[in-house]
Coordinates of C-alpha atoms in Angstrom, one line a residue:
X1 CA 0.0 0.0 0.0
X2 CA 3.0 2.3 0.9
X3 CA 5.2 1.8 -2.2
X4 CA 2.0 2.4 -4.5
X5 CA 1.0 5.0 -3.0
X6 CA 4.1 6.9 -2.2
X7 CA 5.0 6.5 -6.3
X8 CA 1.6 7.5 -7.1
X9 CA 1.9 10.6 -5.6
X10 CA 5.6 11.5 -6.4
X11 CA 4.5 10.9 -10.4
X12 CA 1.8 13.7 -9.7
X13 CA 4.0 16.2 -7.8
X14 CA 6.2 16.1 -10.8
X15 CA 3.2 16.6 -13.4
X16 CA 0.0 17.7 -11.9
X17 CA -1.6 16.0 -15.1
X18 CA -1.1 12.9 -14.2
X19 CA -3.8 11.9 -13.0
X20 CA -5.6 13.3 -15.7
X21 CA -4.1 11.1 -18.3
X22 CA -4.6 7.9 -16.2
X23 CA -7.8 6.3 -17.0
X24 CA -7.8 3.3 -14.7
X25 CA -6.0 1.9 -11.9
X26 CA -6.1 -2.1 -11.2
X27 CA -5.5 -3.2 -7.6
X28 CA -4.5 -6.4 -5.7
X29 CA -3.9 -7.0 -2.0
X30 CA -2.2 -4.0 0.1
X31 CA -1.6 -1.9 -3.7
X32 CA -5.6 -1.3 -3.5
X33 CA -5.3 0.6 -0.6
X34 CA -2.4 2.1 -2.4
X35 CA -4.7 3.1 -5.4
X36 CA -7.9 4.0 -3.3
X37 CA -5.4 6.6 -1.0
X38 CA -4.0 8.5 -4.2
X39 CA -7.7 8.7 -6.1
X40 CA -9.2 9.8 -2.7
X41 CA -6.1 12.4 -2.5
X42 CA -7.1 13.5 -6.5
X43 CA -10.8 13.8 -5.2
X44 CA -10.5 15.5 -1.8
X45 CA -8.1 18.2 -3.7
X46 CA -10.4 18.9 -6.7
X47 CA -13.2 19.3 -3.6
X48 CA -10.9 21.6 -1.6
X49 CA -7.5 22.9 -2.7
X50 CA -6.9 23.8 0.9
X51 CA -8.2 21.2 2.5
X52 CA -4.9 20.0 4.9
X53 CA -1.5 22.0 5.5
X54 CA 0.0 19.4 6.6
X55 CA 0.4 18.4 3.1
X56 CA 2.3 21.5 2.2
X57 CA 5.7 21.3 1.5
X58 CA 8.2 24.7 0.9
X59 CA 9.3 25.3 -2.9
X60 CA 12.6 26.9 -4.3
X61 CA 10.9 29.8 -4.6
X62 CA 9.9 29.5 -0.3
X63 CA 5.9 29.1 -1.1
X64 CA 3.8 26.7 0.5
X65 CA 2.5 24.6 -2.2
X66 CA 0.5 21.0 -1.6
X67 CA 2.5 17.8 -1.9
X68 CA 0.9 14.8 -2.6
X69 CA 3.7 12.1 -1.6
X70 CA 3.5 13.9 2.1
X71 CA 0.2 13.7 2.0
X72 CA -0.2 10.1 1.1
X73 CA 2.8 9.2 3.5
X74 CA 1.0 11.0 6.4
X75 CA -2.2 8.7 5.5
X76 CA -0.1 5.5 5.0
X77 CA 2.2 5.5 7.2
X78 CA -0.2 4.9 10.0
X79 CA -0.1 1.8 12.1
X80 CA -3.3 -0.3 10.6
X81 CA -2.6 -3.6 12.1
X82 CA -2.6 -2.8 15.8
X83 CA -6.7 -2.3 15.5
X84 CA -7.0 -5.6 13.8
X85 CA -4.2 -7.6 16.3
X86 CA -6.4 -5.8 19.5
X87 CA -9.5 -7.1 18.1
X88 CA -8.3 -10.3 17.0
X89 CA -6.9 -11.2 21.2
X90 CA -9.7 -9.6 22.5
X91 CA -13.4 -9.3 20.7
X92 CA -12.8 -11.9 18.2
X93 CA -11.3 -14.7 20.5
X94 CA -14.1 -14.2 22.7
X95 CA -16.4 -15.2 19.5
X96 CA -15.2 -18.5 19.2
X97 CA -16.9 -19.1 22.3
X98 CA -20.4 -17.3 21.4
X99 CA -23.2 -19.1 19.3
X100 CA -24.1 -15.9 17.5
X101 CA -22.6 -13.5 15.7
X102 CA -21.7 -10.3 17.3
X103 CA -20.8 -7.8 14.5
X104 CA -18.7 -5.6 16.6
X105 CA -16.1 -8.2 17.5
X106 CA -15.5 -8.8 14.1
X107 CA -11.7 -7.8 13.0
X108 CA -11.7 -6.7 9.9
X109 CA -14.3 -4.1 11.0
X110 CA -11.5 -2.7 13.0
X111 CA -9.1 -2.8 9.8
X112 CA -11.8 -0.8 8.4
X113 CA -12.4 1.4 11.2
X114 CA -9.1 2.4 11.1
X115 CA -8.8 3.5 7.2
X116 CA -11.4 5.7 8.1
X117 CA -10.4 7.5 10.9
X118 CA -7.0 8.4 9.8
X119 CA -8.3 9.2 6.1
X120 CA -10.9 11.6 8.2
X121 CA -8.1 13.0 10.2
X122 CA -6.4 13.8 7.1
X123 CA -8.4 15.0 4.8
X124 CA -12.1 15.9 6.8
X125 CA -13.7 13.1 4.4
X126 CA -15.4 10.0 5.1
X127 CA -14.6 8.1 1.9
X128 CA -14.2 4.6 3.3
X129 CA -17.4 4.8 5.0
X130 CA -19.5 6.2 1.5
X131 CA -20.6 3.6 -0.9
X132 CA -17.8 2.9 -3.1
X133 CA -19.1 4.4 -6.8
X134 CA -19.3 7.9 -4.6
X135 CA -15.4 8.4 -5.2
X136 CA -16.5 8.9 -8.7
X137 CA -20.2 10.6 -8.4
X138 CA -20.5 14.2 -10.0
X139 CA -16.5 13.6 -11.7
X140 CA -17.7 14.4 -14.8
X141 CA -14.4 16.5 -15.7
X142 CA -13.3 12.9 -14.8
X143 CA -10.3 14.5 -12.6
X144 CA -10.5 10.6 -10.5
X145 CA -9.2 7.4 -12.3
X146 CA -11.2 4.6 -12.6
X147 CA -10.5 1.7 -9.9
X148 CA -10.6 -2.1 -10.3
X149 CA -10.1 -3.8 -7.0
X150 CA -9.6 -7.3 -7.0
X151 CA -10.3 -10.0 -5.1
X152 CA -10.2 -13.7 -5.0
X153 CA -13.5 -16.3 -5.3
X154 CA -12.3 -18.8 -2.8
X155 CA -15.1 -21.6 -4.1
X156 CA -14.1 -21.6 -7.7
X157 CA -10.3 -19.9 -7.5
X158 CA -11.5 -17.0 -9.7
X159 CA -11.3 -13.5 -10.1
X160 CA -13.8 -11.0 -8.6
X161 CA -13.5 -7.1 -9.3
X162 CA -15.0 -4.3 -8.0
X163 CA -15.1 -1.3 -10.1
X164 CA -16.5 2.0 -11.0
X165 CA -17.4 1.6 -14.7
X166 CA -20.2 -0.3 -16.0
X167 CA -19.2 -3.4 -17.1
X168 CA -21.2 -4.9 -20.4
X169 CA -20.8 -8.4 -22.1
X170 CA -17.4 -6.8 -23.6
X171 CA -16.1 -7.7 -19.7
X172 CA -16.3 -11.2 -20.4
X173 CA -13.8 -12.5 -18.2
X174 CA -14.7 -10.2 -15.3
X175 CA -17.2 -11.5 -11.6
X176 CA -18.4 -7.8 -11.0
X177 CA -18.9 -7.8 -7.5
X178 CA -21.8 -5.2 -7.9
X179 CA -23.7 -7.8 -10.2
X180 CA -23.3 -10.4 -8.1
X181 CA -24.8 -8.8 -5.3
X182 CA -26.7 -6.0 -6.4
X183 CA -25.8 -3.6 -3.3
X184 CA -23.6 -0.8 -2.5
X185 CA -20.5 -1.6 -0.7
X186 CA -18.4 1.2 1.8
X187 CA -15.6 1.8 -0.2
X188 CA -13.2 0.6 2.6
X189 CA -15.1 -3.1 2.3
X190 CA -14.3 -3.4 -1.3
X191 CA -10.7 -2.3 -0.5
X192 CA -10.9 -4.8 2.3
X193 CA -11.5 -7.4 -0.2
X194 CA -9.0 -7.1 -2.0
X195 CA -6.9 -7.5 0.7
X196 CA -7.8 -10.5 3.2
X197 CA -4.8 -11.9 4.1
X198 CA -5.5 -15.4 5.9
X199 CA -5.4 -15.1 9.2
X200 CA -4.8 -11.0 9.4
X201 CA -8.6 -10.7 8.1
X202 CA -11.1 -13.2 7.6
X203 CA -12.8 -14.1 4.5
X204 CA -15.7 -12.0 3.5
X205 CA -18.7 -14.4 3.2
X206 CA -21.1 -12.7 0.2
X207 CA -24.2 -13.7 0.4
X208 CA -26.6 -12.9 -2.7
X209 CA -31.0 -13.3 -2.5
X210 CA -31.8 -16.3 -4.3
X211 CA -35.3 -16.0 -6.0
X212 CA -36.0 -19.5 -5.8
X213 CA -35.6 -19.8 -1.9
X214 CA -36.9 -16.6 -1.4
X215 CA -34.3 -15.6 1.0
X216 CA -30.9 -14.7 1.1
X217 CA -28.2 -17.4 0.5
X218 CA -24.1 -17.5 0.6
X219 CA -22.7 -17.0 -2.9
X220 CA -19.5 -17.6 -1.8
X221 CA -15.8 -16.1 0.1
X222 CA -13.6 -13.6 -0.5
X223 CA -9.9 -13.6 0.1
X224 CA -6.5 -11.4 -0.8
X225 CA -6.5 -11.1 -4.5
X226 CA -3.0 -12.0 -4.4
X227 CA -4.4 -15.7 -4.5
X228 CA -5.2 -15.6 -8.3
X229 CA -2.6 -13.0 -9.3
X230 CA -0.1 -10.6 -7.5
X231 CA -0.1 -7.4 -9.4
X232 CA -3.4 -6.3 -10.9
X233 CA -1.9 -7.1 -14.4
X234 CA -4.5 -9.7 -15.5
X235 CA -7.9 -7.2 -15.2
X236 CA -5.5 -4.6 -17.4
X237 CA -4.5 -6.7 -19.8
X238 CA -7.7 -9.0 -20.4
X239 CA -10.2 -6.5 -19.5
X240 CA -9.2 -3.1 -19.4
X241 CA -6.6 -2.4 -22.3
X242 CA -9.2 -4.7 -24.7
X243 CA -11.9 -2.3 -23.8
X244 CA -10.0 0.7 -24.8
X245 CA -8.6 -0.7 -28.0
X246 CA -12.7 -1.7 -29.1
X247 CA -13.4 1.7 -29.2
X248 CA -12.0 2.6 -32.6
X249 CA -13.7 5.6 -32.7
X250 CA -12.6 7.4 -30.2
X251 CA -8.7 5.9 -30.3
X252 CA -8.4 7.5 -33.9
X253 CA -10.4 10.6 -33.2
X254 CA -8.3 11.7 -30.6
X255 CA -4.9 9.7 -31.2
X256 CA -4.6 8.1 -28.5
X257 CA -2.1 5.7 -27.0
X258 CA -2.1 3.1 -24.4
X259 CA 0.1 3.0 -21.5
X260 CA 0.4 0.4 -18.7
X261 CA 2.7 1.7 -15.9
X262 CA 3.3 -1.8 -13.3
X263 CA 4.1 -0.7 -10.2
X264 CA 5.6 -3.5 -7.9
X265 CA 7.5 -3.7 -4.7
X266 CA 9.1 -7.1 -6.0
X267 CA 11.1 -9.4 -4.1
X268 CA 13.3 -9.4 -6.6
X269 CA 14.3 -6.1 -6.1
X270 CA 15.1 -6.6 -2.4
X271 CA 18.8 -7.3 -0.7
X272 CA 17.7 -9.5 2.2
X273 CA 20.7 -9.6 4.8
X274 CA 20.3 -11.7 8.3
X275 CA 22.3 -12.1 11.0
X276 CA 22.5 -14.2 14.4
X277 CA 22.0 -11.7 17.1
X278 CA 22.9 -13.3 20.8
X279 CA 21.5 -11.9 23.7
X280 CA 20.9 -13.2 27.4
X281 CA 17.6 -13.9 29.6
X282 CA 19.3 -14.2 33.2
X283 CA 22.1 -16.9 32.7
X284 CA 20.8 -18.4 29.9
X285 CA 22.1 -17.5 25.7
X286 CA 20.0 -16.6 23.4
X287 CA 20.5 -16.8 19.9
X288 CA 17.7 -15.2 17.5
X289 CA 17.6 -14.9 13.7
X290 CA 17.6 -11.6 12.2
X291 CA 16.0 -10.5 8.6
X292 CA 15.6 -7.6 7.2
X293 CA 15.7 -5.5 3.2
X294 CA 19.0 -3.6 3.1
X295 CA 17.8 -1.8 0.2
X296 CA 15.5 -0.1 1.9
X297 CA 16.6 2.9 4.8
X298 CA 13.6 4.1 5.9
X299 CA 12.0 2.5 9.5
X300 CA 9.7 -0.3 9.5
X301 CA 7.4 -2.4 11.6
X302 CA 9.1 -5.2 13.3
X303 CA 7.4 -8.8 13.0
X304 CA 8.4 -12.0 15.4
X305 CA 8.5 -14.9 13.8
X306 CA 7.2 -18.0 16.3
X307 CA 8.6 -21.3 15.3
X308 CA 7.6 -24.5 15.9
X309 CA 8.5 -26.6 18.9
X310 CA 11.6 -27.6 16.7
X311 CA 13.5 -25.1 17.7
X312 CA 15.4 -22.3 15.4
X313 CA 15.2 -24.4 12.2
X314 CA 15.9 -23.5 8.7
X315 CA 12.6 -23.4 8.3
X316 CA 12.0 -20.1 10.4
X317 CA 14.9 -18.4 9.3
X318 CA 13.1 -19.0 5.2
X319 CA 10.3 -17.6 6.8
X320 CA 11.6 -14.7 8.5
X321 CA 13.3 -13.9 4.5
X322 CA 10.3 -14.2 3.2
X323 CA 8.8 -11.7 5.4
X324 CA 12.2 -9.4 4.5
X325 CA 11.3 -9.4 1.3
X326 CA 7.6 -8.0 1.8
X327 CA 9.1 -4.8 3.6
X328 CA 9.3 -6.0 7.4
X329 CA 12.4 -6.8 9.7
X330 CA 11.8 -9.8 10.5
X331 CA 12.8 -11.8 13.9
X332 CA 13.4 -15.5 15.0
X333 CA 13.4 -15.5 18.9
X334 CA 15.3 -18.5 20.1
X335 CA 13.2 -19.5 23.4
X336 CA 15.3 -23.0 24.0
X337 CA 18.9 -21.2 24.7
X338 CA 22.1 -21.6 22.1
X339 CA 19.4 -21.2 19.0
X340 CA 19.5 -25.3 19.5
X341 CA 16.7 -27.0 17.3
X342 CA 16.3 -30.7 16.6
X343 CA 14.1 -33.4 14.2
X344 CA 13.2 -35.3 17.2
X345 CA 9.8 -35.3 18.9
X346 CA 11.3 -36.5 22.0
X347 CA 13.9 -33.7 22.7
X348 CA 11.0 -30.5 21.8
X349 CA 9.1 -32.1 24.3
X350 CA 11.7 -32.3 27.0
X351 CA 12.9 -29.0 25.7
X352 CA 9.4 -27.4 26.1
X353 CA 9.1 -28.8 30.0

């Protein structure tokens, strides 16, 4: 969300057309949030040029003029998860136990909650709360690019969108998330979508009316988009770019040209470096497993990585890279002494007495 966002905004500091020329943005996982924050940013400044000095950075010439990447870093850079981790130990543990539902307790309602406090602390708006086709209601200079979010159909391992554009039989590969249900979602739900990570956020169960039953019945789950594919690329290239290039009429009346611009924070781009860090609890020595992206200097959250009664195995060192390489510094904590680990069942068990 950070990465797409930040870029976002630098490309319309340097040309405050840019946003104008882009016609849609796709989104998967965290980079919907990404996209969402810098349309929202496009929005709430058409609305109100003044409308957060915070945002104002000095120019050579010593004026105060707005800056999107501040803007969208003050926004993103907020701590999202510590909502969702206070739910999840509190409210949400306490529903296993409960034979109903209650809605309150639910985590990803605090995930949600929390876009849309610090959105409204930013920019005095309640976007992630307003249906989702409201980011682009009365845009008829159409200052806002389109969005696709995406999402993943857990039941059939297919693609679901949610979008602003009307989507007619010439979206033939597309599950519009407005068909299928027929409703308005909050704008920060169909972000949400598109990023329910297992176990951070639960699946998001639709449930569609069914004129046969007469009532309303599951359709199916939603999960991160990132299941069916990582960068947004597929709705561009299958659904989006085709859509342009049918309109021959208007590509040769005004000459236009296609674009794609792939923004991705890609593992390949990182320089994971780890290290055994020793430190002591009383008497005992303790060696943990450090990860973290040397290409990157700015600070970022910290995230233990709990092994297995195993011990400090390769296993949870690959993991702690892995979570290196999605922007986090990653640590192993040894909890047996002298980072020991072992293949026998036995020994964890004696080790974990």
């Amino acid at each position: 969300a950070y990465w797409t966002g930040i870029v976002l905004a630098a490309m319309q500091d340097r040309n405050h057309l840019f946003a104008r020329h882009v016609f849609a943005m796709s989104g998967v996982s965290g980079g919907s949030l990404g996209i969402t924050s810098f349309a929202g940013l496009v929005r709430a400044r058409h609305e109100n040029a003044d409308f957060n000095a915070q945002c104002d950075v000095a120019n050579p010439q010593k004026q105060n003029v707005f800056n999107y990447q501040k803007c969208a870093d003050i926004f993103l850079a907020n701590d999202f998860l510590a909502p969702v981790a206070g739910r999840m130990l509190y409210g949400d543990l306490v529903q296993r136990f409960l034979p109903w539902p209650i809605k309150s307790f639910d985590r990803a309602r605090a995930m949600e909650r929390a876009w849309h406090e610090s959105w409204y602390d930013l920019a005095e708006k309640d976007y992630f709360e307003q249906p989702f086709l409201n980011m682009h209601k009365g845009d008829k200079q159409h200052l806002v690019p389109a969005l696709f979010l995406n999402t993943t159909w857990v039941e059939k391992g297919q693609r679901v969108v949610t979008a602003n554009l009307k989507q007619d039989a010439t979206f033939t590969t597309l599950n519009d998330l407005h068909r299928v249900t027929n409703r308005h979602l909050p704008l920060g739900t169909a972000v949400h979508n598109s990023a329910r990570f297992t176990f951070v956020s639960p699946a998001d169960t639709v449930r569609v009316w069914n004129d046969t039953e007469k009532r309303e019945m599951n359709w199916g789950r939603l999960v991160d988009s990132g299941y069916f594919e990582n960068s947004g690329a597929t709705t561009a290239y299958e659904d989006v770019v085709p859509e342009m290039k049918s309109r021959q009429d208007i590509v040769s009346a005004i000459s236009l040209s296609i674009i794609v611009i792939l923004l991705a924070s890609s593992p390949a781009l990182a320089d994971v470096k780890t290290k055994t860090v020793t430190y002591k609890d009383g008497d005992v020595t303790l060696e943990g497993f450090l990860a973290w992206d040397d290409a990157q200097s700015a600070r970022r959250p910290g995230v233990l990585v709990a092994y297995e009664w195993w011990g400090n195995t390769e296993e949870s060192q690959e993991r702690a890279r892995r979570v290196a390489e999605a922007g986090y510094v990653a640590f192993v904590p040894d909890m047996y002494g002298d980072g020991k680990s072992t293949g026998d069942p036995a020994q964890a068990k004696e080790w974990m007495m």
